[in-house]
JSON list of C-alpha atoms in Angstrom, two decimals:
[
{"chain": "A", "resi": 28, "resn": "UNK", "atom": "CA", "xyz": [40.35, 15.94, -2.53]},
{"chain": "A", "resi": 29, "resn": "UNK", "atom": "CA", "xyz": [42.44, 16.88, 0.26]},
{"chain": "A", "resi": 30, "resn": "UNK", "atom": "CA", "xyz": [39.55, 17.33, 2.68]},
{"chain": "A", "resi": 31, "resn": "UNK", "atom": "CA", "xyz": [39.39, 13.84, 2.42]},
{"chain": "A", "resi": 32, "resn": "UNK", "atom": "CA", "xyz": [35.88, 13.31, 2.50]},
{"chain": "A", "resi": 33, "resn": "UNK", "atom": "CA", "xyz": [36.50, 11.00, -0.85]},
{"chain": "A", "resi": 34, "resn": "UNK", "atom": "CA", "xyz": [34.38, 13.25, -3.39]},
{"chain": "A", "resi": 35, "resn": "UNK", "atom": "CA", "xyz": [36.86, 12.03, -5.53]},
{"chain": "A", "resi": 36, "resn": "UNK", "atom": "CA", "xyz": [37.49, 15.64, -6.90]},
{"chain": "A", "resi": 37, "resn": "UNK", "atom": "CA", "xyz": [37.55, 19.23, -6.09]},
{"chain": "A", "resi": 38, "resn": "UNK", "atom": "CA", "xyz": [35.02, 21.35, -5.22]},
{"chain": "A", "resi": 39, "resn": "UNK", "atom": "CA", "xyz": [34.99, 24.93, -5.13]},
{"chain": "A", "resi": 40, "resn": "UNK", "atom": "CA", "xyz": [34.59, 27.54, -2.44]},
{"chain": "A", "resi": 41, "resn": "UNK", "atom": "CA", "xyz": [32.26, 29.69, -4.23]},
{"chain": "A", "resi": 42, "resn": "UNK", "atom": "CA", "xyz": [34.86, 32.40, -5.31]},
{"chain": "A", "resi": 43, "resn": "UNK", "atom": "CA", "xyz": [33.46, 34.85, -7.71]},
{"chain": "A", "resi": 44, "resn": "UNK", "atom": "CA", "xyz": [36.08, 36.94, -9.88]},
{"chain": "A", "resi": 45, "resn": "UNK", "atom": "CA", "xyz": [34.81, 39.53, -11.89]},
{"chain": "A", "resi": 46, "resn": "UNK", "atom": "CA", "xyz": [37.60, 41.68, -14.17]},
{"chain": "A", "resi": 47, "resn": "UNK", "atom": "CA", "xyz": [37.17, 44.78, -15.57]},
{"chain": "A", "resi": 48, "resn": "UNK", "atom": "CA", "xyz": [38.35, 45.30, -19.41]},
{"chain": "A", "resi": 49, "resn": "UNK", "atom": "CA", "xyz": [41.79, 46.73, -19.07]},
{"chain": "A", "resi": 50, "resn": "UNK", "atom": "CA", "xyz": [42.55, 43.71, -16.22]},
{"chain": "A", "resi": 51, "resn": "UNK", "atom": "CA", "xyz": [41.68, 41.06, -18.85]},
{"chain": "A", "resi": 52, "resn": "UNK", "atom": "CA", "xyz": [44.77, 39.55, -20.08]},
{"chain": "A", "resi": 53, "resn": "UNK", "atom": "CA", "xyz": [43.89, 35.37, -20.22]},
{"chain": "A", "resi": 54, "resn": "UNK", "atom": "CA", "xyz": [42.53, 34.38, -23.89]},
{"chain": "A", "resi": 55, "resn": "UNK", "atom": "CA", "xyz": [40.50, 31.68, -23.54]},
{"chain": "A", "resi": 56, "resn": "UNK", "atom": "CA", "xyz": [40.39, 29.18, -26.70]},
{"chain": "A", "resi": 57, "resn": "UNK", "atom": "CA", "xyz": [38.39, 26.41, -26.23]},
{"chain": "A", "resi": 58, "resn": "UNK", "atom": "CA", "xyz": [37.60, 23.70, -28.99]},
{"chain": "A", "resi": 59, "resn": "UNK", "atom": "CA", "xyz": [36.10, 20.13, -28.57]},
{"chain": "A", "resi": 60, "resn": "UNK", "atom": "CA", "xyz": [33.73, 17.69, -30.01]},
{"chain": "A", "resi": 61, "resn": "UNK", "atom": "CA", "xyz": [29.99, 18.40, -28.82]},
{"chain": "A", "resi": 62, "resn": "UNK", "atom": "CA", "xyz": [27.98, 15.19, -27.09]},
{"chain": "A", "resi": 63, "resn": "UNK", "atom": "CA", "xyz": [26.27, 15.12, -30.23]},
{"chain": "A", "resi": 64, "resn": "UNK", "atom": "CA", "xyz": [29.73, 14.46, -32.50]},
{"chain": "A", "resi": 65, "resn": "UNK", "atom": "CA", "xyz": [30.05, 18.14, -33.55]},
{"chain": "A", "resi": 66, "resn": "UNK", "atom": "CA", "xyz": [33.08, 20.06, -33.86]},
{"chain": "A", "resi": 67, "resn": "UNK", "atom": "CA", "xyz": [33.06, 23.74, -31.96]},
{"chain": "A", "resi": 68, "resn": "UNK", "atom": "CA", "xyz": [35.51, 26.37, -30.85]},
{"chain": "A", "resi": 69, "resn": "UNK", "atom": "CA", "xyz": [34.63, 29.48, -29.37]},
{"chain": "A", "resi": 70, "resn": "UNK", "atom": "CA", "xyz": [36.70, 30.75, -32.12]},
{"chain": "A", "resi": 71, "resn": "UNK", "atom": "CA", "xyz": [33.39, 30.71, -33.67]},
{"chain": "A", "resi": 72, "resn": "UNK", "atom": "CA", "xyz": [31.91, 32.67, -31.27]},
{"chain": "A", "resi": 73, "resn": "UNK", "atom": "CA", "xyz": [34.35, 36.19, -31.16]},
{"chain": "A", "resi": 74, "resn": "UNK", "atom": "CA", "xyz": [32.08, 38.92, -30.82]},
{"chain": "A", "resi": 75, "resn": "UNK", "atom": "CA", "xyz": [29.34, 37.12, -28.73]},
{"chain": "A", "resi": 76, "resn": "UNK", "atom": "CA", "xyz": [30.15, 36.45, -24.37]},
{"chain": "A", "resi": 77, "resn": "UNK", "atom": "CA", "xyz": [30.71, 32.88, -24.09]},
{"chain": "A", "resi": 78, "resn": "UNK", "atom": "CA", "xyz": [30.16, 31.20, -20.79]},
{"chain": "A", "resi": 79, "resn": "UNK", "atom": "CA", "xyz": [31.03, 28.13, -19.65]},
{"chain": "A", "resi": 80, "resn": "UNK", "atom": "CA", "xyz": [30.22, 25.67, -17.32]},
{"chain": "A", "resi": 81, "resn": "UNK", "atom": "CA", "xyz": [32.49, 22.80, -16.59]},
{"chain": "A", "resi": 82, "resn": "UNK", "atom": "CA", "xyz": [30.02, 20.49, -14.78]},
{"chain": "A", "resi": 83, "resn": "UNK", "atom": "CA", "xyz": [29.78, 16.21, -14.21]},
{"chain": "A", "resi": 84, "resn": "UNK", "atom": "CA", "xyz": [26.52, 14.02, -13.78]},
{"chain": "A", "resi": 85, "resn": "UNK", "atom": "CA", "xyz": [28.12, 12.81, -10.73]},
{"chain": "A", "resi": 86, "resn": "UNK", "atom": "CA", "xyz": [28.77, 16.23, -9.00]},
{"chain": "A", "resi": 87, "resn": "UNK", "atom": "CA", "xyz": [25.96, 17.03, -6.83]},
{"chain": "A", "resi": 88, "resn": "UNK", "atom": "CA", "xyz": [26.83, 20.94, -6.72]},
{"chain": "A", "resi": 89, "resn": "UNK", "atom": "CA", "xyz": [26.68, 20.38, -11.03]},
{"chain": "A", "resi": 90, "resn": "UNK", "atom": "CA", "xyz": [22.84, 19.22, -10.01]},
{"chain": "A", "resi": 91, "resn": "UNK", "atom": "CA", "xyz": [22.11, 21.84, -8.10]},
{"chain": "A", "resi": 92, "resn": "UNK", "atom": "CA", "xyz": [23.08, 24.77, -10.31]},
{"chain": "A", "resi": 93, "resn": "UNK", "atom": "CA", "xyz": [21.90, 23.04, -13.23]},
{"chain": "A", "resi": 94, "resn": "UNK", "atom": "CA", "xyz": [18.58, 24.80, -13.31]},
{"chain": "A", "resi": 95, "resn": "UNK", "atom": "CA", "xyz": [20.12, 28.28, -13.00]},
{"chain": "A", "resi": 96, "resn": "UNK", "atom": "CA", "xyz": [22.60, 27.63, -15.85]},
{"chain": "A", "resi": 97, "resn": "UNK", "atom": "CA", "xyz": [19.27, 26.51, -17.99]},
{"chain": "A", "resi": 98, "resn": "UNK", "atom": "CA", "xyz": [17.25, 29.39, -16.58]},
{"chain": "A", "resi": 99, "resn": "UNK", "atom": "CA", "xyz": [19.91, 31.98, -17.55]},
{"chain": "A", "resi": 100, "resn": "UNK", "atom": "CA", "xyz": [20.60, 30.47, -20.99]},
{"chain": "A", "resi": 101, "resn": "UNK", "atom": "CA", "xyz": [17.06, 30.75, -22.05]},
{"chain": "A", "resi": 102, "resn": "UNK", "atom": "CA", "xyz": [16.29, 34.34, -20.93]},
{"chain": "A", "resi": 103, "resn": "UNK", "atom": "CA", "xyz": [19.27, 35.46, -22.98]},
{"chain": "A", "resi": 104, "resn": "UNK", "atom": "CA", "xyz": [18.28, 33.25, -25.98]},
{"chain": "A", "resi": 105, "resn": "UNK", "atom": "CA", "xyz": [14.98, 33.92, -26.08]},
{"chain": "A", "resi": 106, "resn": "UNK", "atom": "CA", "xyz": [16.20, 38.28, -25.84]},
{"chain": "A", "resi": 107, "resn": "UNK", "atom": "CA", "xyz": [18.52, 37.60, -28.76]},
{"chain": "A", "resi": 108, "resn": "UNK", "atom": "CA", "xyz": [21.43, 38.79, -26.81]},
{"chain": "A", "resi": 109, "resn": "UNK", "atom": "CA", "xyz": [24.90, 37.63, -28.14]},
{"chain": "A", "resi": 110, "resn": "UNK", "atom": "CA", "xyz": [25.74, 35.11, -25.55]},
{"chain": "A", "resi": 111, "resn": "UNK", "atom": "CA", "xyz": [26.76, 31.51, -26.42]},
{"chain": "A", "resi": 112, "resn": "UNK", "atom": "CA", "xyz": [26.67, 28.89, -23.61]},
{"chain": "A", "resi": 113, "resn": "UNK", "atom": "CA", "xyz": [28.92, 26.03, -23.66]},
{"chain": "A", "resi": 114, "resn": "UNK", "atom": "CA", "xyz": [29.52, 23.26, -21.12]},
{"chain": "A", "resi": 115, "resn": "UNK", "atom": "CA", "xyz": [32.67, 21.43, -20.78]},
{"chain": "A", "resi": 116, "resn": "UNK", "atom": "CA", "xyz": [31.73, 17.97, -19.23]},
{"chain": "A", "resi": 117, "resn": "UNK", "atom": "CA", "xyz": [34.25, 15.83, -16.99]},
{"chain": "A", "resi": 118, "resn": "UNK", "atom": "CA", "xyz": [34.74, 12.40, -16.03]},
{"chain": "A", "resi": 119, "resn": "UNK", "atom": "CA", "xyz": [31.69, 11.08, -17.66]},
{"chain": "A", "resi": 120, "resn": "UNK", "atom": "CA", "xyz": [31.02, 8.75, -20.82]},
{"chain": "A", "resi": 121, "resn": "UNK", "atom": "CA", "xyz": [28.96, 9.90, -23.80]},
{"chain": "A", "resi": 122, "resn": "UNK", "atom": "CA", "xyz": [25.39, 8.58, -22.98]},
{"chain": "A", "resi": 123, "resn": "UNK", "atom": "CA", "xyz": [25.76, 9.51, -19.40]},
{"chain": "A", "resi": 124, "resn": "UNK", "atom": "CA", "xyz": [26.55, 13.15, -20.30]},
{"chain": "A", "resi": 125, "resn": "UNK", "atom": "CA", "xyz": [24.00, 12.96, -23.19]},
{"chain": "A", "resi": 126, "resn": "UNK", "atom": "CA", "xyz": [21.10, 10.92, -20.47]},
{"chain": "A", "resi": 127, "resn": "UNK", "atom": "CA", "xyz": [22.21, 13.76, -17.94]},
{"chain": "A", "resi": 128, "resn": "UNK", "atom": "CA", "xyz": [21.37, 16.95, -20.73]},
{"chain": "A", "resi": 129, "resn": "UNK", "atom": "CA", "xyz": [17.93, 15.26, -21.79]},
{"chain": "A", "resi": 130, "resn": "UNK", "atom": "CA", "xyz": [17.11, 14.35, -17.28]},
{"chain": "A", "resi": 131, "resn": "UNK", "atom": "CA", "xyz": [17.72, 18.04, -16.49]},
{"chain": "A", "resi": 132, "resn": "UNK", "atom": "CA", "xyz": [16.45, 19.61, -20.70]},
{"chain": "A", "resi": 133, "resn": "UNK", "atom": "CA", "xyz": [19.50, 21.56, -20.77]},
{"chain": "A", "resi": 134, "resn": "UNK", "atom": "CA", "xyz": [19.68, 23.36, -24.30]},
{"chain": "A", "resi": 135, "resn": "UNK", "atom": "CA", "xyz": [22.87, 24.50, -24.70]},
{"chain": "A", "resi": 136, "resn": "UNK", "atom": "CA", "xyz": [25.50, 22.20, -26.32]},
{"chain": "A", "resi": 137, "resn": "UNK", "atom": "CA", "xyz": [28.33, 19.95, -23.63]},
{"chain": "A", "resi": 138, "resn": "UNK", "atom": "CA", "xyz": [32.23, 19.31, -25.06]},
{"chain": "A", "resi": 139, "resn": "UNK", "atom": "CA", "xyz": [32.84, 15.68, -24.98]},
{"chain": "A", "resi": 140, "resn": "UNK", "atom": "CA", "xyz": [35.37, 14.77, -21.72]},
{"chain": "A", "resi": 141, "resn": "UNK", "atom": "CA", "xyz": [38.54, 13.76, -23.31]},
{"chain": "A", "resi": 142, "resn": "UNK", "atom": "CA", "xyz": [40.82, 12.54, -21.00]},
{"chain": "A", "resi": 143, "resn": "UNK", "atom": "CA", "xyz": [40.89, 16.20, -19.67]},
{"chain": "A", "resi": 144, "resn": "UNK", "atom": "CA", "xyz": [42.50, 18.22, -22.65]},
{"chain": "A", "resi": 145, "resn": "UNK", "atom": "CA", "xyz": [39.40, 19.88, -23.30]},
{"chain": "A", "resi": 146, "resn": "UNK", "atom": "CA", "xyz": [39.61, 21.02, -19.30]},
{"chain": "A", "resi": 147, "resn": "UNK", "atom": "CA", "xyz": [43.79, 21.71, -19.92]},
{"chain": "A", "resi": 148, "resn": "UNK", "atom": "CA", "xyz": [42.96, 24.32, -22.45]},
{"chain": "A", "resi": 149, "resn": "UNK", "atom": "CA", "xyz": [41.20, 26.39, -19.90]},
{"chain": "A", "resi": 150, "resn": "UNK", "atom": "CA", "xyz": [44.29, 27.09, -18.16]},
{"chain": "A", "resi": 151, "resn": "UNK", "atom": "CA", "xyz": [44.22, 25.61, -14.72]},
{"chain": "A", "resi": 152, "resn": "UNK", "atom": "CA", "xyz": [41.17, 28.28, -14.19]},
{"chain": "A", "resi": 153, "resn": "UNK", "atom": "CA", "xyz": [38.55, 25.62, -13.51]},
{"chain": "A", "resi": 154, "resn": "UNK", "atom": "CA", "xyz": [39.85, 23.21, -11.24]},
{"chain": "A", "resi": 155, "resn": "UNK", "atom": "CA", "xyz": [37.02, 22.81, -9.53]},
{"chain": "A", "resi": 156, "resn": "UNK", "atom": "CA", "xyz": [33.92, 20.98, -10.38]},
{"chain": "A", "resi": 157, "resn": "UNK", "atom": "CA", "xyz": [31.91, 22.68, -11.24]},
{"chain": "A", "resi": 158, "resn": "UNK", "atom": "CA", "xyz": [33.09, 26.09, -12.61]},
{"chain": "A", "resi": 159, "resn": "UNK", "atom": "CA", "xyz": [31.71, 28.49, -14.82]},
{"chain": "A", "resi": 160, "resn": "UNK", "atom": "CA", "xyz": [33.55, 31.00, -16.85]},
{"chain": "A", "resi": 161, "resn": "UNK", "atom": "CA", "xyz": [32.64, 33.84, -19.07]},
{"chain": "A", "resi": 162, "resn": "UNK", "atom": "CA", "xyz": [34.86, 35.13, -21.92]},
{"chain": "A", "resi": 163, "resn": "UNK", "atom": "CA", "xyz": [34.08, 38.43, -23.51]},
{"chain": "A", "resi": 164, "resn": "UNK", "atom": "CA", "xyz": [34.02, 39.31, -27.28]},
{"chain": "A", "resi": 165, "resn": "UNK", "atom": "CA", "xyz": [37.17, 38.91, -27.70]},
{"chain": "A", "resi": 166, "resn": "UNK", "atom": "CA", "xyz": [37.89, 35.68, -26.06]},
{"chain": "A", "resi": 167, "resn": "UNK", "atom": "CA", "xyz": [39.53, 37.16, -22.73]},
{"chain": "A", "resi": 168, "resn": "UNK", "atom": "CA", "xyz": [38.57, 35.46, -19.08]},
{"chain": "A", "resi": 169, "resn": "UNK", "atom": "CA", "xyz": [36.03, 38.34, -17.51]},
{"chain": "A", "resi": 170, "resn": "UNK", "atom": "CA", "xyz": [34.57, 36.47, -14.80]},
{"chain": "A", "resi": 171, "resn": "UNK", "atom": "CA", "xyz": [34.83, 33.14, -12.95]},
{"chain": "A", "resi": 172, "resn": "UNK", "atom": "CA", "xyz": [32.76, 31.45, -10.11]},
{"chain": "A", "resi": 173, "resn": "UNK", "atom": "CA", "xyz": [34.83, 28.64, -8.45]},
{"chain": "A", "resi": 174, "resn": "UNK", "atom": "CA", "xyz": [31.64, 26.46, -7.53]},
{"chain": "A", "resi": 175, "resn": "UNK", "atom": "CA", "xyz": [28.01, 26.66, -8.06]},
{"chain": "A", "resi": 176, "resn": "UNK", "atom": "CA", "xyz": [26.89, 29.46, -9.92]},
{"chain": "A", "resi": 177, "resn": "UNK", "atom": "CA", "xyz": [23.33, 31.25, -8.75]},
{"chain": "A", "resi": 178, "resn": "UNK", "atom": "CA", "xyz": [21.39, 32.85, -11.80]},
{"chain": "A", "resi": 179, "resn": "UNK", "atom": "CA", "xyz": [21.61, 35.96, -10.32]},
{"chain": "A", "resi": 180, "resn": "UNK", "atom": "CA", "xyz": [25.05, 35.86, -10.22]},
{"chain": "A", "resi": 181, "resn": "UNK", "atom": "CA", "xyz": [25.09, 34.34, -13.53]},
{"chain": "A", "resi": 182, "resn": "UNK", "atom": "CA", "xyz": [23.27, 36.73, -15.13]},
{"chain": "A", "resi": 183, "resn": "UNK", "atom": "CA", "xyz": [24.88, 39.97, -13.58]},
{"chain": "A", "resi": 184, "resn": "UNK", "atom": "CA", "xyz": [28.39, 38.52, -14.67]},
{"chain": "A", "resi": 185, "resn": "UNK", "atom": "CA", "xyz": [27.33, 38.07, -17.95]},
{"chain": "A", "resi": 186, "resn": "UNK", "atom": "CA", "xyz": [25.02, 41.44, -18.23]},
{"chain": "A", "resi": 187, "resn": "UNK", "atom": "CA", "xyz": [28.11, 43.25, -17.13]},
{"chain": "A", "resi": 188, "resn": "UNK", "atom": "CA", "xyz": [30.20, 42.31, -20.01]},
{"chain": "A", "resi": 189, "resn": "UNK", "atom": "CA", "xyz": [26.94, 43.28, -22.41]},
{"chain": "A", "resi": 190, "resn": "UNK", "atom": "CA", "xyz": [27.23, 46.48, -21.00]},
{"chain": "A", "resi": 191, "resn": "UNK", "atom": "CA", "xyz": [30.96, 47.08, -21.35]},
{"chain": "A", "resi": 192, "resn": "UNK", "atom": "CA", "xyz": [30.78, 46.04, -25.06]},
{"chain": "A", "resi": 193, "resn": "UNK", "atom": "CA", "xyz": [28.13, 48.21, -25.97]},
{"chain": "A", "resi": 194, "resn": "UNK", "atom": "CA", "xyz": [25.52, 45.35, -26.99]},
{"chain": "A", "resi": 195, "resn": "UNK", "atom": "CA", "xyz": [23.15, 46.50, -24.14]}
]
């Protein structure tokens, strides 16, 4: 916003912050109402990595990494790895979101934005559209990409945190 070239929100620079297990001290509790009416909470999901990816129709970085997310979600679905992906949307209305998931077959299930207190719970750590986060068993903040997230990246955050819980 303050670069004034009227985006209308905040992008991100692309920041990647990865933290080993003893540096982890954020727990991240997230719980919402899914685009389909459904209640979650990655309370649900202790044990498993969560990631998520705060994203908007209107964003055009959220377009761009949009396949990679998908890509990334799959291959660890489809390995039976205990990841659970999660996206947080912002600033759009229901059928937008949901016309947004089915345009781009995303398969993983979107938080309903609600006035932002979905967004407040993650702790001013995703501030910028669109961010991507990935909590470890236990619920704890163990990496963050401020901006568009490559699958690459994506995957090494996430295969990193396998690794350090023993699940790989």
């Amino acid at each position: 916003m303050r670069q004034g070239d009227q985006k209308g929100y905040v992008a991100g620079d692309g920041t990647i912050q990865a933290l080993a297990p003893k540096e982890r001290e954020t727990v991240i509790t997230l719980e919402g109402t899914t685009l389909e009416e459904e209640a979650w909470s990655s309370q649900d999901h202790l044990g498993e990595v969560v990631v998520i990816n705060v994203w908007g129709s209107w964003c055009g970085p959220c377009i761009e990494e949009t396949p990679d997310l998908e890509k990334v979600a799959t291959e660890f679905r489809e390995a039976g790895e205990p990841v659970q992906f999660i996206g947080v949307n912002s600033r759009d209305s229901v059928p937008s979101a949901i016309a947004f998931q089915q345009k781009y077959d995303i398969s993983y299930p979107s938080l309903q934005d609600d006035g932002g207190r979905t967004r407040t719970q993650l702790q001013g750590l995703a501030v910028a559209t669109p961010t991507t986060m990935v909590l470890d068993g236990q619920g704890r903040l163990a990496a963050r990409v401020s901006g568009p997230v490559e699958a690459s990246t994506l995957r090494g955050l996430v295969e990193d945190v396998l690794a350090e819980e023993g699940t790989r």
